[in-house]
Coordinates of C-alpha atoms in Angstrom, one line a residue:
M270 CA 32.3 34.5 91.6
D271 CA 29.1 34.2 89.7
L272 CA 29.5 32.7 86.2
T273 CA 25.7 32.5 85.4
Y274 CA 23.9 34.9 83.1
T275 CA 21.3 37.4 84.2
P276 CA 17.9 37.6 82.6
E277 CA 19.0 40.8 80.8
E278 CA 22.0 39.0 79.4
E279 CA 20.0 36.0 78.2
E280 CA 17.5 38.4 76.5
F281 CA 20.5 40.0 74.7
R282 CA 21.6 36.6 73.6
A283 CA 18.2 35.6 72.2
R284 CA 17.8 39.0 70.4
L285 CA 21.3 38.7 68.9
R286 CA 20.7 35.1 67.8
E287 CA 17.5 36.1 66.1
W288 CA 19.1 39.0 64.3
L289 CA 22.0 36.8 63.1
G290 CA 19.6 34.3 61.7
R291 CA 18.2 37.1 59.5
A292 CA 21.4 38.9 58.6
L293 CA 23.8 36.1 57.7
P294 CA 21.8 34.7 54.7
A295 CA 21.9 38.2 53.1
L296 CA 25.7 38.5 53.1
P297 CA 27.5 38.7 49.7
P298 CA 30.0 35.9 48.8
K299 CA 33.2 36.1 50.7
P300 CA 36.2 37.3 48.6
S301 CA 39.4 35.4 47.9
P302 CA 41.9 35.3 50.8
D303 CA 44.4 37.1 48.6
D304 CA 42.0 39.9 47.6
W305 CA 42.7 42.3 50.5
P306 CA 40.9 45.3 49.1
G307 CA 37.9 42.9 48.6
R308 CA 38.3 41.5 52.1
R309 CA 38.5 45.0 53.5
A310 CA 35.2 45.9 51.8
Y311 CA 33.6 42.7 53.0
D312 CA 34.7 43.0 56.6
L313 CA 33.8 46.7 56.8
G314 CA 30.4 45.9 55.2
W315 CA 29.7 43.4 58.0
Q316 CA 30.8 46.0 60.6
R317 CA 28.4 48.5 59.0
R318 CA 25.5 45.9 59.4
L319 CA 26.4 45.5 63.0
Y320 CA 26.4 49.3 63.4
D321 CA 23.0 49.7 61.8
A322 CA 21.6 47.0 64.0
G323 CA 23.0 48.5 67.2
Y324 CA 25.7 45.9 67.9
A325 CA 28.8 47.7 66.7
D326 CA 29.8 49.2 70.0
V327 CA 29.5 46.0 72.0
H328 CA 33.3 45.8 72.4
W329 CA 33.5 49.2 74.2
D330 CA 30.1 50.3 75.5
A331 CA 28.7 47.1 76.9
S332 CA 29.7 45.0 80.0
P333 CA 32.4 42.4 79.5
T334 CA 29.8 39.7 79.9
M335 CA 27.8 41.2 77.0
R336 CA 30.9 41.2 74.9
L337 CA 31.5 37.6 75.8
I338 CA 28.0 36.6 74.7
F339 CA 28.4 38.6 71.5
L340 CA 31.6 36.8 70.6
E341 CA 30.2 33.4 71.5
E342 CA 27.0 33.8 69.5
T343 CA 28.6 35.3 66.4
E344 CA 31.2 32.6 66.3
K345 CA 28.5 29.8 66.8
A346 CA 26.4 31.3 64.0
G347 CA 29.4 31.4 61.6
A348 CA 29.3 35.2 61.3
P349 CA 32.3 37.0 59.7
Y350 CA 35.3 37.5 61.9
V351 CA 36.4 41.2 62.4
G352 CA 39.1 40.6 59.8
A353 CA 40.5 43.8 58.6
G354 CA 38.8 45.6 61.5
F355 CA 40.8 43.5 64.1
V356 CA 43.2 46.2 65.2
G357 CA 40.7 49.0 65.3
L358 CA 38.0 47.1 67.1
L359 CA 40.0 45.0 69.5
H360 CA 43.2 47.0 70.0
A361 CA 43.3 50.6 69.1
G362 CA 39.7 51.4 69.6
P363 CA 39.5 50.1 73.2
T364 CA 42.8 51.8 74.0
I365 CA 41.6 55.2 72.7
A366 CA 38.3 54.6 74.6
A367 CA 40.3 54.1 77.8
E368 CA 43.1 56.6 77.3
G369 CA 42.2 59.1 74.7
T370 CA 40.8 62.6 75.2
A371 CA 37.2 63.5 74.4
E372 CA 38.3 64.9 71.1
Q373 CA 40.3 61.8 70.2
R374 CA 37.4 59.5 71.0
A375 CA 35.0 61.6 69.0
R376 CA 37.4 61.6 66.0
W377 CA 38.5 58.0 65.8
L378 CA 35.9 55.8 67.5
P379 CA 32.8 56.4 65.4
P380 CA 34.5 55.7 62.1
I381 CA 35.8 52.4 63.5
L382 CA 32.3 51.5 64.7
R383 CA 30.7 52.4 61.4
G384 CA 33.2 50.4 59.4
D385 CA 34.6 53.5 57.7
E386 CA 38.3 53.1 58.7
V387 CA 40.8 50.4 59.2
W388 CA 43.7 50.4 61.6
C389 CA 47.0 48.5 61.6
Q390 CA 49.4 47.8 64.5
G391 CA 52.9 49.4 64.3
F392 CA 54.6 47.9 67.4
S393 CA 57.2 45.2 66.5
E394 CA 60.5 46.1 64.8
P395 CA 63.2 43.8 63.3
D396 CA 65.2 44.0 66.5
A397 CA 62.4 44.7 69.0
G398 CA 59.9 41.8 68.9
S399 CA 59.7 40.0 72.3
D400 CA 61.7 42.9 73.8
L401 CA 59.2 45.5 72.5
A402 CA 60.5 48.2 74.7
A403 CA 63.8 48.1 72.8
L404 CA 62.1 49.7 69.8
R405 CA 64.2 52.3 68.0
T406 CA 61.8 54.1 65.7
R407 CA 62.4 57.8 66.6
A408 CA 59.9 60.7 66.8
R409 CA 61.5 64.1 67.0
R410 CA 59.3 67.0 68.1
D411 CA 59.1 69.8 65.6
G412 CA 56.6 72.4 66.6
D413 CA 53.1 70.9 66.4
D414 CA 54.4 67.7 64.8
Y415 CA 56.5 64.7 65.5
V416 CA 58.9 63.7 62.7
V417 CA 59.1 59.9 62.7
S418 CA 61.8 57.8 61.2
G419 CA 62.4 54.0 61.5
S420 CA 60.7 50.8 60.5
K421 CA 58.1 48.3 61.7
I422 CA 57.5 44.7 60.9
W423 CA 54.6 42.3 61.2
T424 CA 52.3 45.3 60.8
S425 CA 48.8 43.8 60.7
H426 CA 46.7 45.0 57.7
A427 CA 49.1 47.8 56.8
E428 CA 48.3 47.5 53.1
V429 CA 44.6 48.4 53.5
A430 CA 44.8 50.6 56.7
D431 CA 43.8 54.2 57.1
W432 CA 45.5 54.6 60.5
C433 CA 48.3 53.0 62.5
E434 CA 48.7 52.6 66.2
L435 CA 52.4 53.4 66.4
L436 CA 54.9 53.1 69.1
V437 CA 57.9 55.5 68.9
R438 CA 60.8 56.6 71.0
T439 CA 60.4 60.3 71.9
D440 CA 63.2 60.4 74.5
P441 CA 66.3 58.3 73.5
E442 CA 68.0 59.3 76.8
A443 CA 65.3 58.0 79.1
P444 CA 65.3 54.3 80.4
K445 CA 63.9 52.3 77.5
H446 CA 60.4 51.8 79.1
R447 CA 60.0 55.5 79.8
G448 CA 60.9 57.2 76.6
I449 CA 58.1 55.8 74.4
S450 CA 54.9 57.4 73.1
W451 CA 51.8 56.0 71.5
L452 CA 50.7 57.8 68.3
A453 CA 47.9 57.5 65.8
M454 CA 49.6 57.9 62.4
P455 CA 47.6 58.4 59.2
M456 CA 48.8 55.8 56.6
D457 CA 48.5 58.3 53.7
A458 CA 51.1 60.6 55.2
P459 CA 54.1 61.3 52.9
G460 CA 57.2 59.2 53.7
I461 CA 55.4 55.9 54.4
T462 CA 56.4 52.8 52.4
V463 CA 54.5 49.5 52.9
R464 CA 55.8 46.1 51.7
P465 CA 53.5 43.1 52.3
L466 CA 54.9 40.0 53.9
R467 CA 53.7 36.5 52.8
T468 CA 53.3 34.0 55.7
L469 CA 53.9 30.3 55.7
A470 CA 50.1 29.8 55.2
G471 CA 50.3 31.9 52.0
S472 CA 48.4 34.9 53.3
A473 CA 49.7 38.5 53.3
E474 CA 48.0 40.2 56.2
F475 CA 51.3 41.5 57.6
A476 CA 53.7 44.0 56.1
E477 CA 57.0 45.8 56.7
V478 CA 56.5 49.6 57.1
F479 CA 59.3 52.0 56.5
L480 CA 59.0 55.6 57.9
D481 CA 61.1 58.4 56.4
D482 CA 60.5 61.7 58.2
V483 CA 56.8 61.1 58.5
R484 CA 55.0 64.1 60.1
V485 CA 52.4 63.1 62.7
P486 CA 50.5 65.9 64.6
V487 CA 51.3 66.1 68.3
G488 CA 47.5 66.0 68.8
N489 CA 47.6 62.4 67.6
R490 CA 49.5 61.3 70.7
V491 CA 47.3 59.1 73.0
G492 CA 48.5 59.6 76.6
D493 CA 51.3 61.8 77.7
E494 CA 54.6 62.1 76.0
N495 CA 57.0 59.3 77.1
D496 CA 54.1 57.5 78.9
G497 CA 53.5 55.3 75.9
W498 CA 54.6 52.1 77.5
R499 CA 51.8 52.3 80.1
V500 CA 49.3 53.0 77.3
T501 CA 50.8 50.0 75.4
M502 CA 50.1 47.8 78.4
V503 CA 46.4 48.8 78.1
T504 CA 46.5 47.8 74.4
L505 CA 48.2 44.5 75.1
S506 CA 45.7 43.8 77.9
F507 CA 42.9 44.0 75.4
E508 CA 44.8 42.0 72.9
R509 CA 45.6 39.1 75.3
G510 CA 42.5 39.4 77.4
T511 CA 39.5 39.5 75.0
A512 CA 40.7 39.5 71.4
F513 CA 41.0 35.6 71.3
V514 CA 37.7 34.9 73.0
G515 CA 35.8 34.1 69.8
E516 CA 38.6 31.7 68.7
V517 CA 38.0 29.5 71.8
V518 CA 34.4 29.0 70.6
A519 CA 35.8 28.2 67.1
C520 CA 38.2 25.7 68.5
R521 CA 35.5 23.9 70.4
R522 CA 33.5 23.7 67.1
V523 CA 36.6 22.3 65.2
L524 CA 37.1 19.7 67.9
R525 CA 33.5 18.4 67.4
E526 CA 34.1 18.3 63.7
L527 CA 37.4 16.4 64.1
A528 CA 35.6 13.8 66.2
G529 CA 33.0 13.4 63.5
E530 CA 35.7 13.1 60.8
A531 CA 37.6 10.5 62.9
R532 CA 34.4 8.4 63.2
K533 CA 33.9 8.5 59.4
N534 CA 37.5 7.7 58.3
G535 CA 38.1 5.0 61.0
R536 CA 40.7 7.0 63.1
W537 CA 38.2 6.9 66.0
D538 CA 39.2 3.3 66.6
D539 CA 42.6 4.5 67.9
P540 CA 42.3 4.8 71.7
V541 CA 45.3 7.2 71.8
L542 CA 43.6 9.6 69.5
R543 CA 40.3 9.4 71.4
R544 CA 42.2 10.2 74.6
R545 CA 43.9 13.1 72.9
L546 CA 40.6 14.6 71.7
G547 CA 39.0 14.0 75.1
R548 CA 41.8 15.9 76.8
L549 CA 41.6 18.7 74.3
N550 CA 37.8 18.9 75.0
A551 CA 38.6 19.3 78.7
E552 CA 41.3 21.9 77.9
F553 CA 39.0 24.1 75.9
R554 CA 36.2 23.8 78.4
V555 CA 38.6 25.1 81.1
L556 CA 39.8 27.9 78.8
W557 CA 36.2 29.0 78.3
R558 CA 35.7 29.0 82.1
L559 CA 38.9 31.0 82.4
T560 CA 37.6 33.4 79.9
Q561 CA 34.4 33.8 82.0
W562 CA 36.6 34.3 85.1
N563 CA 38.7 37.0 83.4
V564 CA 35.5 38.7 82.3
S565 CA 34.0 38.5 85.8
E566 CA 37.2 40.0 87.2
A567 CA 37.1 42.9 84.6
M568 CA 33.6 43.7 85.7
G569 CA 34.9 44.7 89.1
V570 CA 37.6 47.0 87.7
P571 CA 36.6 50.7 87.6
P572 CA 36.9 52.1 84.1
V573 CA 39.6 54.7 83.6
E574 CA 38.3 58.1 84.6
R575 CA 38.9 59.5 81.2
S576 CA 36.8 56.9 79.5
R577 CA 33.5 57.9 81.1
D578 CA 32.0 58.6 77.7
W579 CA 33.2 55.4 76.1
G580 CA 33.6 51.9 77.5
R581 CA 32.0 53.0 80.7
A582 CA 30.5 49.6 81.5
G583 CA 33.7 47.6 81.9
G584 CA 37.3 47.8 82.9
V585 CA 40.6 47.0 81.2
P586 CA 41.3 43.2 81.3
G587 CA 43.9 42.3 83.9
V588 CA 47.0 40.2 83.9
G589 CA 44.9 37.1 83.9
G590 CA 44.8 37.6 80.1
S591 CA 48.4 36.4 80.0
V592 CA 47.4 33.1 81.7
F593 CA 44.7 32.7 79.0
K594 CA 46.9 33.7 76.1
L595 CA 49.7 31.4 77.2
R596 CA 47.6 28.3 77.5
Y597 CA 45.4 29.0 74.6
S598 CA 48.3 29.4 72.2
H599 CA 49.6 25.9 73.0
A600 CA 46.1 24.4 73.1
R601 CA 45.4 25.7 69.6
Q602 CA 48.7 24.2 68.3
E603 CA 47.8 20.9 70.0
L604 CA 44.3 21.0 68.4
Y605 CA 45.6 21.3 64.9
D606 CA 48.3 18.7 65.5
A607 CA 45.5 16.4 66.4
A608 CA 43.8 17.4 63.2
A609 CA 46.8 16.2 61.3
D610 CA 46.5 12.8 63.1
V611 CA 42.8 12.6 62.1
L612 CA 43.5 13.5 58.4
G613 CA 46.6 11.3 58.1
P614 CA 48.3 11.8 54.6
E615 CA 45.6 14.3 53.7
S616 CA 47.1 16.7 56.2
L617 CA 49.5 17.7 53.5
D618 CA 46.7 18.8 51.1
L619 CA 46.4 22.6 51.4
D620 CA 42.8 22.4 50.1
R621 CA 41.6 20.2 53.0
P622 CA 39.9 21.8 56.0
W623 CA 42.2 22.6 59.0
V624 CA 45.5 22.3 57.1
L625 CA 46.1 26.0 56.6
D626 CA 44.8 26.5 60.2
R627 CA 47.5 24.2 61.4
L628 CA 50.2 26.3 59.7
S629 CA 48.8 29.5 61.1
S630 CA 48.6 28.0 64.6
L631 CA 52.4 27.9 64.6
S632 CA 52.4 31.7 65.0
Y633 CA 50.2 31.8 68.1
T634 CA 53.0 31.2 70.6
I635 CA 54.7 34.3 69.1
A636 CA 51.9 36.7 68.3
A637 CA 50.6 39.1 70.9
G638 CA 53.7 38.4 73.1
T639 CA 55.7 35.2 73.0
S640 CA 55.0 32.4 75.4
Q641 CA 58.2 33.2 77.2
I642 CA 57.1 36.8 77.7
Q643 CA 53.7 35.6 79.0
R644 CA 55.5 33.2 81.5
N645 CA 57.5 36.2 82.8
I646 CA 54.3 38.2 83.3
V647 CA 52.6 35.4 85.1
A648 CA 55.7 34.8 87.3
E649 CA 56.3 38.5 88.2
R650 CA 52.8 40.0 88.3
I651 CA 50.7 37.1 89.5
L652 CA 53.0 34.8 91.4
G653 CA 55.2 37.7 92.8
L654 CA 58.5 36.1 91.8
P655 CA 61.5 38.3 91.5
K656 CA 62.5 39.7 88.1
G657 CA 65.4 38.1 86.2
R658 CA 68.6 40.0 86.3

């Protein structure tokens, strides 16, 4: 396994770094965290700048190594995160690129890349979170439409989304993993009610979504009817395998800042804290190497035949993404627990750096599949252990 970069990749890094140096100072002020329409405009504006500069399609139409370099350099430079574009760019878009028809790719991928449209994720339900295949939202076929009824929860960015990647049950009589379909639902369709949810950290990037006889064209189904669970595994592979890469770089930066703060406030004299920060440094270095390994592995996976026009340079991330997601979730929580040790009593001040990040880190062992689910995946699909009964 070769973890070094080619001259072409290093040239890409240098060119991207130079462009970021020119583009970032020209950005407008970032809106308030509670101003989601403003945040949508800000995030999509950044995506449009990437599009105009030729970097927008790096998530799909570049090698996994190029994607890794892109995420590393943009995070190091302090570039805006994908924000409201998260689901479209890192979940729905790659899934449509890999599984959609030529017509679907032509319809949905360019607007995502240009920063014209936002997607949300309609997967989890009140009684189907970790056991996602137990979902009960129904889609009844009526001519050229599905008529969808049910509810979703923790729907990312639903209040500002144009489209929803939606999992529905199209065959209630089939085994639960086999009666599911993956739909692209327009969020302006009649019958949709969105109720924002406020998190422990005070943000409202999630929502409940209620669906009352919402009509979705059959042509909006990605993959075959009742084959949605397989398509979902493609989505989750992207979510667990590459979506958190930039955050590893961010955590390494936070760790350096924590060490600097500890030196200033005297906490560096505590040998227990120094050992803790040293171990975390080793942890995130290993996670970065694991990321490179997963990317190297994905390079050898042939792209899905139907994706020859989009994402042709790289494959779908493998189950190694579950190893990464499992360890990263816990390492992130440990990092911000260490931040609380560095800050001392000031760790209760919501205006201090890292405090809100600590609150949000609590969700990482749940989001994108709980740690328990990731352990099952690792046990069954990597270690070959028998499934639980």
